[in-house]
Short mmCIF file of N, CA, C and O in Angstrom, two decimals:
data_model
loop_
_atom_site.label_atom_id
_atom_site.label_comp_id
_atom_site.label_asym_id
_atom_site.label_seq_id
_atom_site.Cartn_x
_atom_site.Cartn_y
_atom_site.Cartn_z
N MET A 1056 -26.75 -50.43 14.18
CA MET A 1056 -25.72 -49.30 13.53
C MET A 1056 -25.82 -48.21 13.90
O MET A 1056 -26.42 -47.38 13.82
N SER A 1057 -25.64 -47.30 14.68
CA SER A 1057 -25.90 -45.63 14.58
C SER A 1057 -25.13 -45.20 13.08
O SER A 1057 -24.28 -45.98 12.83
N GLN A 1058 -25.04 -44.21 13.27
CA GLN A 1058 -25.61 -43.48 12.36
C GLN A 1058 -24.03 -43.19 11.83
O GLN A 1058 -23.06 -43.23 10.90
N VAL A 1059 -23.33 -42.93 12.69
CA VAL A 1059 -21.74 -42.33 12.80
C VAL A 1059 -21.50 -43.55 12.35
O VAL A 1059 -19.83 -42.91 11.25
N LEU A 1060 -21.07 -45.08 13.41
CA LEU A 1060 -20.39 -46.12 12.64
C LEU A 1060 -20.77 -46.13 11.20
O LEU A 1060 -20.06 -46.64 10.34
N ALA A 1061 -22.04 -46.16 10.43
CA ALA A 1061 -22.09 -46.25 8.86
C ALA A 1061 -21.17 -45.18 7.96
O ALA A 1061 -20.94 -45.41 6.96
N GLN A 1062 -21.45 -44.04 9.03
CA GLN A 1062 -21.01 -42.88 8.01
C GLN A 1062 -19.44 -43.62 8.06
O GLN A 1062 -18.76 -43.01 7.12
N LEU A 1063 -18.90 -43.91 9.47
CA LEU A 1063 -17.31 -44.52 8.64
C LEU A 1063 -17.13 -45.53 8.25
O LEU A 1063 -16.40 -45.91 7.56
N ALA A 1064 -18.07 -46.28 8.13
CA ALA A 1064 -17.88 -47.37 7.56
C ALA A 1064 -17.68 -46.76 5.05
O ALA A 1064 -16.84 -47.69 4.88
N GLU A 1065 -18.84 -45.96 5.50
CA GLU A 1065 -18.84 -45.82 4.21
C GLU A 1065 -17.30 -44.86 3.93
O GLU A 1065 -17.11 -44.78 2.66
N PHE A 1066 -16.62 -44.17 5.16
CA PHE A 1066 -16.15 -43.58 4.56
C PHE A 1066 -14.94 -43.87 4.37
O PHE A 1066 -13.57 -44.07 3.42
N GLU A 1067 -14.67 -45.22 4.62
CA GLU A 1067 -13.53 -46.69 5.02
C GLU A 1067 -14.33 -46.62 2.75
O GLU A 1067 -12.55 -47.52 2.93
N THR A 1068 -15.00 -47.49 2.81
CA THR A 1068 -15.33 -47.85 1.39
C THR A 1068 -14.44 -46.84 0.73
O THR A 1068 -14.33 -47.54 -0.66
N LEU A 1069 -15.24 -45.86 0.94
CA LEU A 1069 -14.32 -44.58 -0.03
C LEU A 1069 -13.13 -44.71 -0.09
O LEU A 1069 -12.64 -44.47 -1.09
N SER A 1070 -12.39 -44.32 1.10
CA SER A 1070 -11.20 -44.23 0.84
C SER A 1070 -10.44 -45.81 -0.21
O SER A 1070 -9.47 -45.81 -0.86
N ARG A 1071 -10.78 -47.42 -0.46
CA ARG A 1071 -10.89 -48.56 -0.38
C ARG A 1071 -10.96 -48.31 -1.83
O ARG A 1071 -10.17 -48.49 -2.36
N THR A 1072 -12.17 -47.82 -2.24
CA THR A 1072 -11.99 -47.02 -3.68
C THR A 1072 -11.62 -46.47 -4.52
O THR A 1072 -10.95 -46.41 -5.24
N MET A 1073 -10.50 -45.28 -3.78
CA MET A 1073 -9.61 -44.32 -3.55
C MET A 1073 -8.61 -44.57 -3.94
O MET A 1073 -7.96 -44.84 -5.29
N LEU A 1074 -8.34 -45.92 -3.58
CA LEU A 1074 -7.04 -46.59 -3.83
C LEU A 1074 -6.58 -47.64 -5.13
O LEU A 1074 -6.49 -47.23 -6.18
N GLN A 1075 -8.76 -48.26 -4.85
CA GLN A 1075 -7.70 -49.07 -6.34
C GLN A 1075 -8.05 -47.64 -7.50
O GLN A 1075 -7.69 -48.24 -8.73
N ALA A 1076 -8.97 -46.44 -7.32
CA ALA A 1076 -8.67 -45.35 -8.56
C ALA A 1076 -6.99 -44.98 -9.27
O ALA A 1076 -6.62 -44.69 -9.84
N ALA A 1077 -6.73 -45.31 -7.18
CA ALA A 1077 -4.91 -44.86 -8.07
C ALA A 1077 -4.02 -46.46 -8.29
O ALA A 1077 -2.81 -45.98 -8.56
N GLU A 1078 -4.88 -46.53 -8.02
CA GLU A 1078 -3.95 -47.92 -8.26
C GLU A 1078 -4.04 -48.22 -9.51
O GLU A 1078 -3.26 -48.88 -10.82
N ASN A 1079 -5.18 -48.16 -10.53
CA ASN A 1079 -5.64 -48.20 -12.12
C ASN A 1079 -5.53 -46.68 -12.72
O ASN A 1079 -5.75 -46.42 -13.84
N GLN A 1080 -4.52 -45.71 -12.00
CA GLN A 1080 -4.72 -43.96 -12.74
C GLN A 1080 -5.74 -43.72 -13.35
O GLN A 1080 -6.03 -42.85 -14.11
N SER A 1081 -6.73 -43.81 -12.13
CA SER A 1081 -7.98 -43.17 -12.95
C SER A 1081 -7.82 -41.60 -11.66
O SER A 1081 -8.84 -42.07 -11.25
N TRP A 1082 -6.99 -40.76 -12.47
CA TRP A 1082 -6.79 -39.90 -11.56
C TRP A 1082 -8.03 -39.04 -11.44
O TRP A 1082 -8.51 -38.14 -10.46
N GLU A 1083 -8.89 -39.06 -12.02
CA GLU A 1083 -10.37 -38.34 -12.21
C GLU A 1083 -11.75 -38.81 -11.45
O GLU A 1083 -11.94 -37.83 -10.50
N LEU A 1084 -11.78 -39.95 -11.70
CA LEU A 1084 -12.11 -41.08 -10.36
C LEU A 1084 -11.94 -40.16 -8.55
O LEU A 1084 -12.77 -39.88 -8.43
N LEU A 1085 -10.53 -40.57 -9.08
CA LEU A 1085 -9.94 -40.59 -7.89
C LEU A 1085 -10.43 -38.91 -6.96
O LEU A 1085 -10.50 -38.92 -6.09
N GLU A 1086 -10.84 -38.36 -7.91
CA GLU A 1086 -10.24 -37.04 -7.23
C GLU A 1086 -11.76 -36.57 -6.45
O GLU A 1086 -12.23 -36.23 -5.57
N GLN A 1087 -12.95 -37.35 -7.59
CA GLN A 1087 -14.54 -37.14 -7.65
C GLN A 1087 -14.81 -37.94 -6.20
O GLN A 1087 -15.05 -37.22 -5.28
N LEU A 1088 -14.00 -38.86 -6.31
CA LEU A 1088 -14.20 -40.02 -4.53
C LEU A 1088 -13.81 -39.11 -3.41
O LEU A 1088 -14.09 -39.04 -2.33
N SER A 1089 -12.67 -38.55 -3.65
CA SER A 1089 -11.55 -37.48 -2.87
C SER A 1089 -13.16 -35.79 -2.38
O SER A 1089 -13.44 -36.24 -1.27
N GLY A 1090 -14.01 -35.81 -3.52
CA GLY A 1090 -14.67 -34.73 -2.44
C GLY A 1090 -16.33 -35.77 -2.19
O GLY A 1090 -16.49 -34.86 -0.84
N GLU A 1091 -16.08 -36.60 -2.52
CA GLU A 1091 -17.31 -37.80 -2.00
C GLU A 1091 -16.89 -37.74 -0.66
O GLU A 1091 -17.66 -37.60 0.00
N ARG A 1092 -15.49 -38.30 -0.23
CA ARG A 1092 -15.43 -38.76 1.18
C ARG A 1092 -15.43 -37.39 2.08
O ARG A 1092 -15.71 -37.60 2.88
N GLU A 1093 -14.53 -36.45 1.61
CA GLU A 1093 -15.06 -35.28 1.76
C GLU A 1093 -15.95 -34.72 2.73
O GLU A 1093 -16.97 -34.25 3.33
N ALA A 1094 -17.10 -34.59 1.31
CA ALA A 1094 -19.07 -34.79 2.18
C ALA A 1094 -18.73 -35.41 3.13
O ALA A 1094 -19.48 -34.88 4.59
N VAL A 1095 -18.63 -36.76 2.94
CA VAL A 1095 -18.79 -37.73 4.53
C VAL A 1095 -18.31 -36.82 5.65
O VAL A 1095 -18.41 -37.26 6.64
N GLN A 1096 -17.01 -37.11 5.36
CA GLN A 1096 -15.67 -36.57 6.78
C GLN A 1096 -16.62 -35.21 7.20
O GLN A 1096 -16.99 -35.06 8.24
N ALA A 1097 -17.66 -34.39 6.33
CA ALA A 1097 -17.68 -32.93 6.67
C ALA A 1097 -19.53 -33.46 7.52
O ALA A 1097 -20.07 -32.84 8.45
N GLN A 1098 -19.42 -34.44 7.31
CA GLN A 1098 -21.23 -34.49 8.72
C GLN A 1098 -20.48 -35.56 9.70
O GLN A 1098 -21.55 -35.26 10.25
N LEU A 1099 -19.74 -36.75 10.22
CA LEU A 1099 -19.08 -36.48 11.29
C LEU A 1099 -18.82 -35.89 12.21
O LEU A 1099 -18.28 -34.25 12.18
N PRO A 1100 -18.89 -36.27 13.46
CA PRO A 1100 -19.15 -35.41 15.18
C PRO A 1100 -17.67 -35.21 14.92
O PRO A 1100 -17.26 -36.14 14.45
N ALA A 1101 -17.58 -34.49 15.56
CA ALA A 1101 -16.24 -33.63 15.70
C ALA A 1101 -15.63 -35.17 17.63
O ALA A 1101 -14.48 -34.92 16.99
N SER A 1102 -16.76 -34.88 18.02
CA SER A 1102 -16.17 -35.90 19.41
C SER A 1102 -17.13 -37.32 18.73
O SER A 1102 -17.81 -37.43 18.74
N LEU A 1103 -16.53 -38.67 17.89
CA LEU A 1103 -16.97 -39.85 17.40
C LEU A 1103 -17.54 -40.26 18.82
O LEU A 1103 -18.53 -40.99 18.48
N GLU A 1104 -17.13 -41.34 19.44
CA GLU A 1104 -16.73 -41.34 20.69
C GLU A 1104 -18.01 -41.34 21.38
O GLU A 1104 -18.52 -41.88 22.01
N GLU A 1105 -18.74 -40.21 21.63
CA GLU A 1105 -20.02 -39.42 22.19
C GLU A 1105 -21.30 -40.00 21.71
O GLU A 1105 -22.19 -39.85 21.40
N HIS A 1106 -21.37 -39.94 20.41
CA HIS A 1106 -21.81 -40.26 18.89
C HIS A 1106 -22.05 -42.01 19.20
O HIS A 1106 -23.00 -42.13 18.11
N LEU A 1107 -21.31 -42.87 19.31
CA LEU A 1107 -20.92 -44.72 19.23
C LEU A 1107 -21.62 -45.21 19.91
O LEU A 1107 -21.72 -45.05 21.59
N LEU A 1108 -22.13 -46.02 19.75
CA LEU A 1108 -22.59 -47.07 21.53
C LEU A 1108 -21.81 -47.43 22.48
O LEU A 1108 -20.46 -47.67 21.02
N PRO A 1109 -21.33 -47.70 22.86
CA PRO A 1109 -19.93 -48.10 23.11
C PRO A 1109 -19.49 -49.89 22.57
O PRO A 1109 -18.20 -49.80 22.65
N ASP A 1110 -20.80 -50.62 22.46
CA ASP A 1110 -20.11 -51.72 21.75
C ASP A 1110 -19.57 -51.43 20.25
O ASP A 1110 -19.24 -52.78 19.74
N GLU A 1111 -19.79 -50.11 19.84
CA GLU A 1111 -19.23 -50.12 18.13
C GLU A 1111 -17.44 -49.06 18.40
O GLU A 1111 -17.00 -49.07 17.12
N ILE A 1112 -17.30 -49.35 19.52
CA ILE A 1112 -16.23 -48.59 19.41
C ILE A 1112 -14.53 -48.70 18.98
O ILE A 1112 -14.00 -48.36 18.29
N ASP A 1113 -14.39 -49.79 19.15
CA ASP A 1113 -13.86 -50.86 18.97
C ASP A 1113 -13.59 -51.41 16.68
O ASP A 1113 -12.82 -51.31 16.66
N SER A 1114 -15.45 -51.78 16.58
CA SER A 1114 -15.58 -51.96 15.02
C SER A 1114 -14.72 -49.85 14.29
O SER A 1114 -14.82 -49.71 13.53
N ALA A 1115 -15.23 -49.40 15.08
CA ALA A 1115 -14.91 -47.37 14.36
C ALA A 1115 -13.78 -47.52 14.32
O ALA A 1115 -13.11 -47.09 13.78
N THR A 1116 -13.25 -48.07 15.29
CA THR A 1116 -11.60 -48.12 15.51
C THR A 1116 -10.86 -48.75 14.15
O THR A 1116 -10.29 -48.08 13.82
N ARG A 1117 -11.27 -50.17 13.78
CA ARG A 1117 -10.61 -50.50 13.17
C ARG A 1117 -11.37 -49.27 11.86
O ARG A 1117 -10.15 -50.22 10.57
N LEU A 1118 -11.60 -49.24 11.51
CA LEU A 1118 -12.20 -49.23 10.94
C LEU A 1118 -11.77 -47.67 10.11
O LEU A 1118 -10.89 -47.20 8.84
N ILE A 1119 -11.05 -47.03 11.56
CA ILE A 1119 -10.50 -45.31 11.56
C ILE A 1119 -8.91 -45.38 10.94
O ILE A 1119 -7.83 -45.62 9.88
N ALA A 1120 -8.52 -46.98 11.92
CA ALA A 1120 -7.02 -47.25 10.95
C ALA A 1120 -6.99 -48.15 9.43
O ALA A 1120 -5.62 -47.77 9.21
N ALA A 1121 -8.35 -48.86 9.41
CA ALA A 1121 -8.46 -49.05 7.20
C ALA A 1121 -8.13 -47.97 6.82
O ALA A 1121 -7.17 -47.85 5.85
N CYS A 1122 -8.84 -47.10 7.42
CA CYS A 1122 -8.95 -45.68 6.64
C CYS A 1122 -6.81 -45.46 6.66
O CYS A 1122 -7.16 -44.95 5.04
N LEU A 1123 -6.71 -45.31 7.32
CA LEU A 1123 -5.06 -44.05 7.42
C LEU A 1123 -4.46 -45.38 6.62
O LEU A 1123 -3.31 -44.49 5.89
N THR A 1124 -4.85 -47.18 6.39
CA THR A 1124 -3.77 -47.29 6.19
C THR A 1124 -3.96 -47.10 5.06
O THR A 1124 -2.98 -46.76 3.41
N LEU A 1125 -5.04 -47.30 4.29
CA LEU A 1125 -5.64 -46.93 2.82
C LEU A 1125 -5.18 -46.25 1.68
O LEU A 1125 -4.64 -45.83 1.01
N ASP A 1126 -5.06 -44.63 3.00
CA ASP A 1126 -4.75 -43.19 2.43
C ASP A 1126 -3.49 -43.38 2.11
O ASP A 1126 -2.88 -42.75 1.60
N LYS A 1127 -2.39 -44.28 3.49
CA LYS A 1127 -0.70 -43.90 3.56
C LYS A 1127 -0.75 -44.71 1.35
O LYS A 1127 -0.36 -43.72 1.18
N GLN A 1128 -1.64 -46.16 0.83
CA GLN A 1128 -1.84 -46.16 0.05
C GLN A 1128 -1.57 -45.64 -1.24
O GLN A 1128 -1.05 -45.20 -2.41
N THR A 1129 -3.36 -44.41 -1.28
CA THR A 1129 -3.17 -43.40 -1.91
C THR A 1129 -2.81 -42.75 -1.94
O THR A 1129 -2.19 -42.40 -3.60
N PHE A 1130 -1.62 -42.19 -1.15
CA PHE A 1130 -0.95 -41.17 -1.13
C PHE A 1130 0.55 -41.40 -2.12
O PHE A 1130 1.22 -40.33 -2.39
N ALA A 1131 1.26 -42.62 -1.64
CA ALA A 1131 2.08 -42.75 -2.57
C ALA A 1131 2.32 -42.73 -3.41
O ALA A 1131 3.11 -42.46 -3.81
N LEU A 1132 1.09 -44.05 -4.02
CA LEU A 1132 0.74 -43.89 -5.99
C LEU A 1132 0.80 -42.12 -6.26
O LEU A 1132 1.45 -41.63 -7.18
N ALA A 1133 -0.02 -41.22 -5.36
CA ALA A 1133 -0.25 -40.20 -5.83
C ALA A 1133 0.97 -39.10 -6.28
O ALA A 1133 1.51 -38.66 -6.81
N ASP A 1134 1.34 -39.59 -5.25
CA ASP A 1134 3.17 -39.24 -5.40
C ASP A 1134 4.07 -39.43 -5.89
O ASP A 1134 4.90 -38.56 -6.95
N GLU A 1135 4.16 -40.36 -6.52
CA GLU A 1135 4.84 -41.33 -7.47
C GLU A 1135 4.66 -40.66 -8.38
O GLU A 1135 4.97 -40.25 -9.80
N ARG A 1136 2.75 -40.84 -9.13
CA ARG A 1136 2.86 -39.96 -10.23
C ARG A 1136 3.00 -38.73 -10.44
O ARG A 1136 3.60 -38.11 -11.54
N LYS A 1137 3.58 -37.76 -9.15
CA LYS A 1137 3.33 -36.31 -8.97
C LYS A 1137 4.58 -36.19 -9.40
O LYS A 1137 5.35 -35.54 -10.36
N LYS A 1138 5.53 -37.31 -9.19
CA LYS A 1138 6.80 -37.38 -9.00
C LYS A 1138 7.48 -37.30 -11.03
O LYS A 1138 8.16 -36.54 -11.84
N ILE A 1139 6.53 -38.91 -11.44
CA ILE A 1139 6.88 -38.85 -12.56
C ILE A 1139 6.37 -37.60 -13.78
O ILE A 1139 7.05 -37.14 -14.63
N ILE A 1140 5.41 -37.33 -13.40
CA ILE A 1140 4.79 -35.50 -14.11
C ILE A 1140 6.22 -34.34 -14.35
O ILE A 1140 6.32 -33.82 -14.80
N THR A 1141 6.57 -34.31 -13.32
CA THR A 1141 7.18 -32.99 -12.57
C THR A 1141 8.48 -34.08 -13.57
O THR A 1141 8.73 -32.70 -13.91
N THR A 1142 9.22 -34.87 -13.99
CA THR A 1142 10.29 -35.47 -14.80
C THR A 1142 9.25 -35.34 -16.20
O THR A 1142 11.18 -34.79 -16.79
N LEU A 1143 8.11 -35.26 -16.26
CA LEU A 1143 8.10 -34.91 -17.74
C LEU A 1143 8.06 -33.59 -18.13
O LEU A 1143 8.61 -33.24 -19.35
N VAL A 1144 7.97 -33.05 -16.99
CA VAL A 1144 7.16 -31.40 -17.06
C VAL A 1144 9.12 -30.24 -17.17
O VAL A 1144 9.29 -29.88 -17.98
N LEU A 1145 9.76 -31.13 -16.37
CA LEU A 1145 11.25 -30.20 -16.46
C LEU A 1145 11.76 -31.22 -17.55
O LEU A 1145 12.80 -30.68 -18.91
#
């Protein structure tokens, strides 16, 4: 497994854990995990395909798609939380 695919897998694991934190309303943990994920993202090369083995491209594509789906769910929960807080403050 190439280093880039391993980093994408780690990014996906962090994304999944972030969703779990949001579902559990563990907002501080979510923030911490977000920082960890940003650190992994900073290590990824700009052009992923150039650093993946040919047989890894499908796996990388699936990992990225999973991350996008997880992010959509996480951001929806965070937005819901933000609306509740805004309502309480006003």
